[in-house]
Amino acid sequence: RKLEAERILQTWFRIMSSSNNEGQGGSLRQRGKAAVKKAVKDSDLDRDEKKDVLFFFREFEWAGEESHEMFLPVFDVIVPGFSKLKPEHKMKHALVRNPLYYSVWFLTLLMLSAGRIIHSVLFGQGGPIRDDEKPPEKEARVAWIYMNDATYVISAVLDVWQLVTDVAFWHFHGAVGCIIGLCLYIAIIAGNVSFLEAMKARRSMHVRQAVVANAGFAIALCGALIIAAFNKGWSFLRWSWFMRCVAVFFQIICLDTYRKLWNLYPEGKGQRLTLHTSTLTFLPGVLVVTLSWTAFYLDAPAMWEALG
């Protein structure tokens, strides 16, 4: 039965990775659905197992489409003439039809799917925040919150395991680092959950606070990264530090999405920032910077280990 399920998912992945040939059975998405449904129907799985397989198929189908939507707009900007191509021709382009693209695409698919399942099961946030969800809200929810929170939850689980083993063997220095990392993950995930709820309720002030908090975190990471570069010297030119630079870079560019939410809601348009509202809006950013730098001061290696 396990092999049956694997065969069905392999059928879906093979068709999702194939070119969009209208002469061989319709669109890419339609052929993928038809092939998987036929494979499920012809399988020896029982009714509940077929439901489980179809659930994962729908989940991966959604994540696969969203992964393409994350990458293709980037090619529209950086590749001359790519934006003028029809969608089916984009999928046949050499930048898309290669193992490197689909390797990254598949990893993104898994992380998006994991992030959505986590938010759905734990917080009831597995779908659009409202029926009239706006493009910037969807981009923030899918590309940044789902994607990032999946990595944070996985890292938190690994930290819990590391913490248990460290305490069991009396390695308390490692335990302190794990606790700092766990606090970071919990704070970020809780902040993202609140961020989604604020967007859902159209609470302009709370959305702005979340944007400022993310900006504060980006500032704190940039400052810590510059200090690390000066302290490390040539040893900074290592793969681990390159990956940490990538993590900081993504924390910065996510602000381009979040800034679109600043005046998205009616009560936020033209709203004057008085002393009171300015204090409430920018206080989270100050707190995030202060707490982040305090954590770096207490155990910088643990913080960087948590970030990448």
PDB file of C-alpha atoms in Angstrom:
ATOM      1  CA  ARG A   1       0.000   0.000   0.000  1.00  0.00           C
ATOM      2  CA  LYS A   2       2.878   2.332   0.729  1.00  0.00           C
ATOM      3  CA  LEU A   3       4.291   1.580  -2.726  1.00  0.00           C
ATOM      4  CA  GLU A   4       0.881   2.340  -4.253  1.00  0.00           C
ATOM      5  CA  ALA A   5       0.843   5.770  -2.617  1.00  0.00           C
ATOM      6  CA  GLU A   6       4.420   6.463  -3.675  1.00  0.00           C
ATOM      7  CA  ARG A   7       3.627   5.438  -7.256  1.00  0.00           C
ATOM      8  CA  ILE A   8       0.670   7.824  -7.369  1.00  0.00           C
ATOM      9  CA  LEU A   9       2.718  10.753  -6.084  1.00  0.00           C
ATOM     10  CA  GLN A  10       5.503   9.903  -8.540  1.00  0.00           C
ATOM     11  CA  THR A  11       2.943  10.033 -11.350  1.00  0.00           C
ATOM     12  CA  TRP A  12       1.884  13.490 -10.226  1.00  0.00           C
ATOM     13  CA  PHE A  13       5.470  14.772  -9.923  1.00  0.00           C
ATOM     14  CA  ARG A  14       6.448  13.399 -13.338  1.00  0.00           C
ATOM     15  CA  ILE A  15       3.574  15.192 -15.061  1.00  0.00           C
ATOM     16  CA  MET A  16       4.058  18.421 -13.070  1.00  0.00           C
ATOM     17  CA  SER A  17       7.685  18.375 -14.255  1.00  0.00           C
ATOM     18  CA  SER A  18       6.832  17.720 -17.893  1.00  0.00           C
ATOM     19  CA  SER A  19       6.356  20.283 -20.644  1.00  0.00           C
ATOM     20  CA  ASN A  20       2.928  21.731 -21.321  1.00  0.00           C
ATOM     21  CA  ASN A  21       1.965  19.984 -24.550  1.00  0.00           C
ATOM     22  CA  GLU A  22      -1.623  20.882 -25.394  1.00  0.00           C
ATOM     23  CA  GLY A  23      -1.699  18.202 -28.079  1.00  0.00           C
ATOM     24  CA  GLN A  24      -1.230  15.425 -25.564  1.00  0.00           C
ATOM     25  CA  GLY A  25      -4.163  15.807 -23.235  1.00  0.00           C
ATOM     26  CA  GLY A  26      -4.806  19.418 -22.315  1.00  0.00           C
ATOM     27  CA  SER A  27      -3.111  21.732 -19.905  1.00  0.00           C
ATOM     28  CA  LEU A  28      -0.374  20.751 -17.485  1.00  0.00           C
ATOM     29  CA  ARG A  29      -2.627  21.063 -14.461  1.00  0.00           C
ATOM     30  CA  GLN A  30      -5.536  19.161 -16.015  1.00  0.00           C
ATOM     31  CA  ARG A  31      -3.326  16.278 -17.125  1.00  0.00           C
ATOM     32  CA  GLY A  32      -1.756  16.109 -13.667  1.00  0.00           C
ATOM     33  CA  LYS A  33      -5.149  15.899 -11.961  1.00  0.00           C
ATOM     34  CA  ALA A  34      -6.492  13.325 -14.392  1.00  0.00           C
ATOM     35  CA  ALA A  35      -3.417  11.097 -14.089  1.00  0.00           C
ATOM     36  CA  VAL A  36      -3.415  11.126 -10.280  1.00  0.00           C
ATOM     37  CA  LYS A  37      -7.165  10.524  -9.968  1.00  0.00           C
ATOM     38  CA  LYS A  38      -6.922   7.580 -12.368  1.00  0.00           C
ATOM     39  CA  ALA A  39      -3.950   6.156 -10.461  1.00  0.00           C
ATOM     40  CA  VAL A  40      -5.845   6.469  -7.168  1.00  0.00           C
ATOM     41  CA  LYS A  41      -8.985   4.891  -8.615  1.00  0.00           C
ATOM     42  CA  ASP A  42      -7.050   1.935 -10.059  1.00  0.00           C
ATOM     43  CA  SER A  43      -5.017   1.356  -6.887  1.00  0.00           C
ATOM     44  CA  ASP A  44      -5.639  -1.280  -4.206  1.00  0.00           C
ATOM     45  CA  LEU A  45      -5.821   1.322  -1.432  1.00  0.00           C
ATOM     46  CA  ASP A  46      -8.920   1.397   0.763  1.00  0.00           C
ATOM     47  CA  ARG A  47     -11.264   4.383   0.947  1.00  0.00           C
ATOM     48  CA  ASP A  48      -9.510   6.212   3.801  1.00  0.00           C
ATOM     49  CA  GLU A  49      -6.077   5.668   2.265  1.00  0.00           C
ATOM     50  CA  LYS A  50      -7.295   7.056  -1.052  1.00  0.00           C
ATOM     51  CA  LYS A  51      -8.551  10.163   0.793  1.00  0.00           C
ATOM     52  CA  ASP A  52      -5.141  10.591   2.409  1.00  0.00           C
ATOM     53  CA  VAL A  53      -3.348  10.309  -0.928  1.00  0.00           C
ATOM     54  CA  LEU A  54      -5.722  12.809  -2.565  1.00  0.00           C
ATOM     55  CA  PHE A  55      -5.191  15.189   0.382  1.00  0.00           C
ATOM     56  CA  PHE A  56      -1.429  15.161  -0.144  1.00  0.00           C
ATOM     57  CA  PHE A  57      -1.923  15.458  -3.893  1.00  0.00           C
ATOM     58  CA  ARG A  58      -4.045  18.597  -3.463  1.00  0.00           C
ATOM     59  CA  GLU A  59      -1.542  19.959  -0.961  1.00  0.00           C
ATOM     60  CA  PHE A  60       1.433  19.350  -3.258  1.00  0.00           C
ATOM     61  CA  GLU A  61      -0.494  20.630  -6.254  1.00  0.00           C
ATOM     62  CA  TRP A  62      -1.158  23.926  -4.458  1.00  0.00           C
ATOM     63  CA  ALA A  63       2.437  24.174  -3.223  1.00  0.00           C
ATOM     64  CA  GLY A  64       3.797  23.333  -6.691  1.00  0.00           C
ATOM     65  CA  GLU A  65       1.789  26.082  -8.347  1.00  0.00           C
ATOM     66  CA  GLU A  66       2.754  28.597  -5.668  1.00  0.00           C
ATOM     67  CA  SER A  67       6.430  27.652  -6.012  1.00  0.00           C
ATOM     68  CA  HIS A  68       6.311  28.413  -9.734  1.00  0.00           C
ATOM     69  CA  GLU A  69       4.586  31.725  -8.972  1.00  0.00           C
ATOM     70  CA  MET A  70       7.425  32.617  -6.611  1.00  0.00           C
ATOM     71  CA  PHE A  71      10.179  31.971  -9.165  1.00  0.00           C
ATOM     72  CA  LEU A  72       8.717  32.975 -12.538  1.00  0.00           C
ATOM     73  CA  PRO A  73       8.192  36.682 -11.626  1.00  0.00           C
ATOM     74  CA  VAL A  74      11.884  36.839 -10.731  1.00  0.00           C
ATOM     75  CA  PHE A  75      12.755  35.617 -14.243  1.00  0.00           C
ATOM     76  CA  ASP A  76      10.341  38.227 -15.641  1.00  0.00           C
ATOM     77  CA  VAL A  77      12.569  40.899 -14.117  1.00  0.00           C
ATOM     78  CA  ILE A  78      16.067  39.522 -14.682  1.00  0.00           C
ATOM     79  CA  VAL A  79      15.731  37.647 -18.006  1.00  0.00           C
ATOM     80  CA  PRO A  80      15.217  39.826 -21.116  1.00  0.00           C
ATOM     81  CA  GLY A  81      12.046  38.898 -22.986  1.00  0.00           C
ATOM     82  CA  PHE A  82      10.870  36.325 -20.438  1.00  0.00           C
ATOM     83  CA  SER A  83       7.925  38.451 -19.289  1.00  0.00           C
ATOM     84  CA  LYS A  84       6.563  38.546 -22.859  1.00  0.00           C
ATOM     85  CA  LEU A  85       6.297  34.763 -23.099  1.00  0.00           C
ATOM     86  CA  LYS A  86       3.004  32.928 -22.658  1.00  0.00           C
ATOM     87  CA  PRO A  87       2.728  30.842 -19.467  1.00  0.00           C
ATOM     88  CA  GLU A  88       3.105  27.538 -21.327  1.00  0.00           C
ATOM     89  CA  HIS A  89       6.208  28.848 -23.115  1.00  0.00           C
ATOM     90  CA  LYS A  90       7.724  30.013 -19.830  1.00  0.00           C
ATOM     91  CA  MET A  91       7.480  26.444 -18.535  1.00  0.00           C
ATOM     92  CA  LYS A  92       9.466  25.263 -21.568  1.00  0.00           C
ATOM     93  CA  HIS A  93      12.218  27.888 -21.183  1.00  0.00           C
ATOM     94  CA  ALA A  94      15.742  26.590 -20.556  1.00  0.00           C
ATOM     95  CA  LEU A  95      15.859  28.347 -17.179  1.00  0.00           C
ATOM     96  CA  VAL A  96      12.843  26.329 -16.068  1.00  0.00           C
ATOM     97  CA  ARG A  97      13.360  23.057 -17.903  1.00  0.00           C
ATOM     98  CA  ASN A  98      16.511  21.968 -16.058  1.00  0.00           C
ATOM     99  CA  PRO A  99      17.336  19.841 -12.985  1.00  0.00           C
ATOM    100  CA  LEU A 100      18.625  22.793 -10.921  1.00  0.00           C
ATOM    101  CA  TYR A 101      15.355  24.711 -11.201  1.00  0.00           C
ATOM    102  CA  TYR A 102      13.244  21.684 -10.310  1.00  0.00           C
ATOM    103  CA  SER A 103      15.507  20.766  -7.413  1.00  0.00           C
ATOM    104  CA  VAL A 104      14.954  24.202  -5.878  1.00  0.00           C
ATOM    105  CA  TRP A 105      11.290  24.116  -6.896  1.00  0.00           C
ATOM    106  CA  PHE A 106      10.731  20.771  -5.169  1.00  0.00           C
ATOM    107  CA  LEU A 107      12.403  21.930  -1.938  1.00  0.00           C
ATOM    108  CA  THR A 108      10.279  25.084  -2.013  1.00  0.00           C
ATOM    109  CA  LEU A 109       7.178  22.953  -2.602  1.00  0.00           C
ATOM    110  CA  LEU A 110       7.934  20.868   0.485  1.00  0.00           C
ATOM    111  CA  MET A 111       8.572  23.908   2.699  1.00  0.00           C
ATOM    112  CA  LEU A 112       5.430  25.727   1.513  1.00  0.00           C
ATOM    113  CA  SER A 113       3.319  22.631   2.064  1.00  0.00           C
ATOM    114  CA  ALA A 114       4.824  22.074   5.511  1.00  0.00           C
ATOM    115  CA  GLY A 115       4.302  25.718   6.463  1.00  0.00           C
ATOM    116  CA  ARG A 116       0.672  25.698   5.399  1.00  0.00           C
ATOM    117  CA  ILE A 117      -0.054  22.423   7.208  1.00  0.00           C
ATOM    118  CA  ILE A 118       1.595  23.772  10.382  1.00  0.00           C
ATOM    119  CA  HIS A 119      -0.452  26.980  10.304  1.00  0.00           C
ATOM    120  CA  SER A 120      -3.610  25.062   9.410  1.00  0.00           C
ATOM    121  CA  VAL A 121      -3.330  22.420  12.136  1.00  0.00           C
ATOM    122  CA  LEU A 122      -1.972  24.619  14.937  1.00  0.00           C
ATOM    123  CA  PHE A 123      -3.558  27.994  14.243  1.00  0.00           C
ATOM    124  CA  GLY A 124      -6.358  27.508  11.707  1.00  0.00           C
ATOM    125  CA  GLN A 125      -4.514  29.695   9.176  1.00  0.00           C
ATOM    126  CA  GLY A 126      -4.174  27.275   6.270  1.00  0.00           C
ATOM    127  CA  GLY A 127      -6.041  29.306   3.672  1.00  0.00           C
ATOM    128  CA  PRO A 128      -6.649  32.851   2.445  1.00  0.00           C
ATOM    129  CA  ILE A 129      -7.008  35.250   5.351  1.00  0.00           C
ATOM    130  CA  ARG A 130     -10.306  36.492   3.866  1.00  0.00           C
ATOM    131  CA  ASP A 131     -12.437  35.848   0.800  1.00  0.00           C
ATOM    132  CA  ASP A 132     -11.162  39.156  -0.600  1.00  0.00           C
ATOM    133  CA  GLU A 133      -7.484  38.548   0.203  1.00  0.00           C
ATOM    134  CA  LYS A 134      -5.307  41.101  -1.592  1.00  0.00           C
ATOM    135  CA  PRO A 135      -2.153  40.152  -3.583  1.00  0.00           C
ATOM    136  CA  PRO A 136       0.262  41.701  -1.027  1.00  0.00           C
ATOM    137  CA  GLU A 137      -1.494  39.781   1.754  1.00  0.00           C
ATOM    138  CA  LYS A 138      -1.207  36.521  -0.153  1.00  0.00           C
ATOM    139  CA  GLU A 139       2.451  37.179  -0.938  1.00  0.00           C
ATOM    140  CA  ALA A 140       3.196  37.864   2.722  1.00  0.00           C
ATOM    141  CA  ARG A 141       1.249  34.795   3.866  1.00  0.00           C
ATOM    142  CA  VAL A 142       2.607  32.270   1.382  1.00  0.00           C
ATOM    143  CA  ALA A 143       6.060  33.403   0.273  1.00  0.00           C
ATOM    144  CA  TRP A 144       7.291  34.663   3.636  1.00  0.00           C
ATOM    145  CA  ILE A 145       5.233  33.419   6.575  1.00  0.00           C
ATOM    146  CA  TYR A 146       4.491  29.841   5.458  1.00  0.00           C
ATOM    147  CA  MET A 147       7.947  29.391   3.958  1.00  0.00           C
ATOM    148  CA  ASN A 148       9.888  30.761   6.914  1.00  0.00           C
ATOM    149  CA  ASP A 149       7.789  29.205   9.664  1.00  0.00           C
ATOM    150  CA  ALA A 150       8.305  25.733   8.193  1.00  0.00           C
ATOM    151  CA  THR A 151      12.065  26.124   8.595  1.00  0.00           C
ATOM    152  CA  TYR A 152      11.661  27.559  12.101  1.00  0.00           C
ATOM    153  CA  VAL A 153       9.434  24.690  13.279  1.00  0.00           C
ATOM    154  CA  ILE A 154      11.842  22.090  11.889  1.00  0.00           C
ATOM    155  CA  SER A 155      14.767  23.892  13.526  1.00  0.00           C
ATOM    156  CA  ALA A 156      12.841  24.134  16.810  1.00  0.00           C
ATOM    157  CA  VAL A 157      12.198  20.374  16.810  1.00  0.00           C
ATOM    158  CA  LEU A 158      15.897  19.738  16.212  1.00  0.00           C
ATOM    159  CA  ASP A 159      16.786  22.162  19.015  1.00  0.00           C
ATOM    160  CA  VAL A 160      14.446  20.377  21.418  1.00  0.00           C
ATOM    161  CA  TRP A 161      16.150  17.089  20.601  1.00  0.00           C
ATOM    162  CA  GLN A 162      19.577  18.697  21.036  1.00  0.00           C
ATOM    163  CA  LEU A 163      18.465  20.257  24.329  1.00  0.00           C
ATOM    164  CA  VAL A 164      17.286  16.924  25.695  1.00  0.00           C
ATOM    165  CA  THR A 165      20.544  15.194  24.774  1.00  0.00           C
ATOM    166  CA  ASP A 166      22.685  18.075  26.102  1.00  0.00           C
ATOM    167  CA  VAL A 167      20.913  18.083  29.455  1.00  0.00           C
ATOM    168  CA  ALA A 168      21.087  14.300  29.629  1.00  0.00           C
ATOM    169  CA  PHE A 169      24.877  14.443  29.223  1.00  0.00           C
ATOM    170  CA  TRP A 170      25.330  17.600  31.360  1.00  0.00           C
ATOM    171  CA  HIS A 171      26.437  19.795  28.437  1.00  0.00           C
ATOM    172  CA  PHE A 172      24.866  22.939  29.791  1.00  0.00           C
ATOM    173  CA  HIS A 173      26.662  25.421  27.526  1.00  0.00           C
ATOM    174  CA  GLY A 174      25.019  23.789  24.504  1.00  0.00           C
ATOM    175  CA  ALA A 175      21.710  23.777  26.376  1.00  0.00           C
ATOM    176  CA  VAL A 176      21.849  27.562  26.811  1.00  0.00           C
ATOM    177  CA  GLY A 177      22.342  27.984  23.070  1.00  0.00           C
ATOM    178  CA  CYS A 178      19.387  25.703  22.340  1.00  0.00           C
ATOM    179  CA  ILE A 179      17.158  27.670  24.715  1.00  0.00           C
ATOM    180  CA  ILE A 180      18.115  30.957  23.023  1.00  0.00           C
ATOM    181  CA  GLY A 181      17.363  29.411  19.636  1.00  0.00           C
ATOM    182  CA  LEU A 182      14.007  28.074  20.821  1.00  0.00           C
ATOM    183  CA  CYS A 183      13.030  31.467  22.213  1.00  0.00           C
ATOM    184  CA  LEU A 184      13.893  33.033  18.854  1.00  0.00           C
ATOM    185  CA  TYR A 185      11.813  30.516  16.889  1.00  0.00           C
ATOM    186  CA  ILE A 186       8.825  30.791  19.234  1.00  0.00           C
ATOM    187  CA  ALA A 187       8.924  34.592  19.116  1.00  0.00           C
ATOM    188  CA  ILE A 188       9.074  34.681  15.298  1.00  0.00           C
ATOM    189  CA  ILE A 189       6.291  32.108  14.820  1.00  0.00           C
ATOM    190  CA  ALA A 190       4.058  33.806  17.407  1.00  0.00           C
ATOM    191  CA  GLY A 191       4.711  37.140  15.709  1.00  0.00           C
ATOM    192  CA  ASN A 192       3.761  35.706  12.302  1.00  0.00           C
ATOM    193  CA  VAL A 193       0.560  34.193  13.702  1.00  0.00           C
ATOM    194  CA  SER A 194      -0.378  37.599  15.129  1.00  0.00           C
ATOM    195  CA  PHE A 195       0.620  39.220  11.829  1.00  0.00           C
ATOM    196  CA  LEU A 196      -1.839  37.026   9.898  1.00  0.00           C
ATOM    197  CA  GLU A 197      -4.597  37.692  12.411  1.00  0.00           C
ATOM    198  CA  ALA A 198      -4.005  41.437  12.144  1.00  0.00           C
ATOM    199  CA  MET A 199      -4.244  41.276   8.331  1.00  0.00           C
ATOM    200  CA  LYS A 200      -7.398  39.167   8.601  1.00  0.00           C
ATOM    201  CA  ALA A 201      -9.051  41.727  10.882  1.00  0.00           C
ATOM    202  CA  ARG A 202      -7.678  44.676   8.839  1.00  0.00           C
ATOM    203  CA  ARG A 203      -6.121  46.146  11.981  1.00  0.00           C
ATOM    204  CA  SER A 204      -3.898  48.820  10.504  1.00  0.00           C
ATOM    205  CA  MET A 205      -1.996  49.616  13.707  1.00  0.00           C
ATOM    206  CA  HIS A 206      -1.159  45.970  14.435  1.00  0.00           C
ATOM    207  CA  VAL A 207      -0.096  45.315  10.845  1.00  0.00           C
ATOM    208  CA  ARG A 208       2.223  48.323  10.991  1.00  0.00           C
ATOM    209  CA  GLN A 209       3.651  47.079  14.277  1.00  0.00           C
ATOM    210  CA  ALA A 210       4.431  43.734  12.632  1.00  0.00           C
ATOM    211  CA  VAL A 211       6.100  45.479   9.689  1.00  0.00           C
ATOM    212  CA  VAL A 212       8.199  47.620  12.048  1.00  0.00           C
ATOM    213  CA  ALA A 213       9.136  44.548  14.121  1.00  0.00           C
ATOM    214  CA  ASN A 214      10.381  42.769  10.997  1.00  0.00           C
ATOM    215  CA  ALA A 215      12.317  45.872   9.997  1.00  0.00           C
ATOM    216  CA  GLY A 216      13.848  45.996  13.474  1.00  0.00           C
ATOM    217  CA  PHE A 217      14.911  42.369  13.179  1.00  0.00           C
ATOM    218  CA  ALA A 218      16.534  43.100   9.799  1.00  0.00           C
ATOM    219  CA  ILE A 219      18.422  46.056  11.333  1.00  0.00           C
ATOM    220  CA  ALA A 220      19.592  43.930  14.255  1.00  0.00           C
ATOM    221  CA  LEU A 221      20.822  41.172  11.935  1.00  0.00           C
ATOM    222  CA  CYS A 222      22.640  43.615   9.658  1.00  0.00           C
ATOM    223  CA  GLY A 223      24.415  45.184  12.626  1.00  0.00           C
ATOM    224  CA  ALA A 224      25.363  41.797  14.077  1.00  0.00           C
ATOM    225  CA  LEU A 225      26.571  40.619  10.672  1.00  0.00           C
ATOM    226  CA  ILE A 226      28.840  43.657  10.228  1.00  0.00           C
ATOM    227  CA  ILE A 227      30.323  43.104  13.701  1.00  0.00           C
ATOM    228  CA  ALA A 228      30.870  39.418  12.939  1.00  0.00           C
ATOM    229  CA  ALA A 229      32.623  40.298   9.669  1.00  0.00           C
ATOM    230  CA  PHE A 230      35.047  42.623  11.463  1.00  0.00           C
ATOM    231  CA  ASN A 231      35.697  40.086  14.228  1.00  0.00           C
ATOM    232  CA  LYS A 232      36.117  37.074  11.973  1.00  0.00           C
ATOM    233  CA  GLY A 233      38.340  38.661   9.334  1.00  0.00           C
ATOM    234  CA  TRP A 234      39.185  36.267   6.512  1.00  0.00           C
ATOM    235  CA  SER A 235      37.517  33.378   8.342  1.00  0.00           C
ATOM    236  CA  PHE A 236      34.227  35.138   7.545  1.00  0.00           C
ATOM    237  CA  LEU A 237      34.651  33.870   3.953  1.00  0.00           C
ATOM    238  CA  ARG A 238      33.170  30.453   4.687  1.00  0.00           C
ATOM    239  CA  TRP A 239      30.108  28.634   3.419  1.00  0.00           C
ATOM    240  CA  SER A 240      28.354  28.830   6.809  1.00  0.00           C
ATOM    241  CA  TRP A 241      28.699  32.609   6.874  1.00  0.00           C
ATOM    242  CA  PHE A 242      27.580  32.841   3.261  1.00  0.00           C
ATOM    243  CA  MET A 243      24.357  31.035   4.215  1.00  0.00           C
ATOM    244  CA  ARG A 244      23.889  33.410   7.149  1.00  0.00           C
ATOM    245  CA  CYS A 245      24.331  36.348   4.787  1.00  0.00           C
ATOM    246  CA  VAL A 246      21.625  34.804   2.597  1.00  0.00           C
ATOM    247  CA  ALA A 247      19.320  34.544   5.634  1.00  0.00           C
ATOM    248  CA  VAL A 248      19.914  38.224   6.431  1.00  0.00           C
ATOM    249  CA  PHE A 249      19.365  39.152   2.775  1.00  0.00           C
ATOM    250  CA  PHE A 250      15.968  37.425   2.740  1.00  0.00           C
ATOM    251  CA  GLN A 251      15.010  39.148   5.986  1.00  0.00           C
ATOM    252  CA  ILE A 252      15.726  42.455   4.230  1.00  0.00           C
ATOM    253  CA  ILE A 253      13.913  41.763   0.958  1.00  0.00           C
ATOM    254  CA  CYS A 254      10.774  40.523   2.729  1.00  0.00           C
ATOM    255  CA  LEU A 255      10.312  44.143   3.792  1.00  0.00           C
ATOM    256  CA  ASP A 256       9.543  45.019   0.171  1.00  0.00           C
ATOM    257  CA  THR A 257       6.421  42.861   0.478  1.00  0.00           C
ATOM    258  CA  TYR A 258       5.518  44.046   3.961  1.00  0.00           C
ATOM    259  CA  ARG A 259       5.783  47.735   3.071  1.00  0.00           C
ATOM    260  CA  LYS A 260       2.840  47.249   0.662  1.00  0.00           C
ATOM    261  CA  LEU A 261       0.680  46.469   3.694  1.00  0.00           C
ATOM    262  CA  TRP A 262       1.441  49.779   5.429  1.00  0.00           C
ATOM    263  CA  ASN A 263      -1.467  51.718   3.890  1.00  0.00           C
ATOM    264  CA  LEU A 264      -3.475  48.782   2.552  1.00  0.00           C
ATOM    265  CA  TYR A 265      -6.388  49.104   4.962  1.00  0.00           C
ATOM    266  CA  PRO A 266      -8.943  51.958   4.900  1.00  0.00           C
ATOM    267  CA  GLU A 267      -8.246  53.116   8.434  1.00  0.00           C
ATOM    268  CA  GLY A 268      -4.549  53.311   7.581  1.00  0.00           C
ATOM    269  CA  LYS A 269      -4.775  55.548   4.523  1.00  0.00           C
ATOM    270  CA  GLY A 270      -3.776  59.077   5.337  1.00  0.00           C
ATOM    271  CA  GLN A 271      -3.638  58.291   9.028  1.00  0.00           C
ATOM    272  CA  ARG A 272      -1.460  60.827  10.821  1.00  0.00           C
ATOM    273  CA  LEU A 273       1.241  59.489  13.106  1.00  0.00           C
ATOM    274  CA  THR A 274       0.768  61.428  16.323  1.00  0.00           C
ATOM    275  CA  LEU A 275       3.180  61.053  19.226  1.00  0.00           C
ATOM    276  CA  HIS A 276       0.935  58.399  20.764  1.00  0.00           C
ATOM    277  CA  THR A 277       0.398  56.354  17.604  1.00  0.00           C
ATOM    278  CA  SER A 278       4.059  56.708  16.596  1.00  0.00           C
ATOM    279  CA  THR A 279       5.161  55.342  19.954  1.00  0.00           C
ATOM    280  CA  LEU A 280       2.801  52.373  19.679  1.00  0.00           C
ATOM    281  CA  THR A 281       3.802  51.716  16.064  1.00  0.00           C
ATOM    282  CA  PHE A 282       7.567  51.844  16.460  1.00  0.00           C
ATOM    283  CA  LEU A 283       7.900  50.380  19.958  1.00  0.00           C
ATOM    284  CA  PRO A 284       7.937  46.745  18.674  1.00  0.00           C
ATOM    285  CA  GLY A 285      10.863  47.593  16.410  1.00  0.00           C
ATOM    286  CA  VAL A 286      12.845  49.046  19.298  1.00  0.00           C
ATOM    287  CA  LEU A 287      12.068  46.015  21.463  1.00  0.00           C
ATOM    288  CA  VAL A 288      13.075  43.578  18.715  1.00  0.00           C
ATOM    289  CA  VAL A 289      16.397  45.352  18.123  1.00  0.00           C
ATOM    290  CA  THR A 290      17.125  45.507  21.869  1.00  0.00           C
ATOM    291  CA  LEU A 291      16.233  41.866  22.540  1.00  0.00           C
ATOM    292  CA  SER A 292      18.064  40.622  19.445  1.00  0.00           C
ATOM    293  CA  TRP A 293      21.287  42.437  20.287  1.00  0.00           C
ATOM    294  CA  THR A 294      20.997  41.249  23.888  1.00  0.00           C
ATOM    295  CA  ALA A 295      20.751  37.683  22.648  1.00  0.00           C
ATOM    296  CA  PHE A 296      23.759  38.207  20.368  1.00  0.00           C
ATOM    297  CA  TYR A 297      25.680  39.608  23.323  1.00  0.00           C
ATOM    298  CA  LEU A 298      24.815  36.612  25.510  1.00  0.00           C
ATOM    299  CA  ASP A 299      25.544  33.921  22.928  1.00  0.00           C
ATOM    300  CA  ALA A 300      26.273  35.113  19.369  1.00  0.00           C
ATOM    301  CA  PRO A 301      27.240  31.634  18.068  1.00  0.00           C
ATOM    302  CA  ALA A 302      23.895  30.223  19.217  1.00  0.00           C
ATOM    303  CA  MET A 303      21.996  33.034  17.502  1.00  0.00           C
ATOM    304  CA  TRP A 304      23.860  32.559  14.232  1.00  0.00           C
ATOM    305  CA  GLU A 305      23.442  28.811  14.479  1.00  0.00           C
ATOM    306  CA  ALA A 306      19.698  29.343  14.823  1.00  0.00           C
ATOM    307  CA  LEU A 307      19.607  31.594  11.737  1.00  0.00           C
ATOM    308  CA  GLY A 308      21.572  29.383   9.382  1.00  0.00           C
TER     309      GLY A 308
END
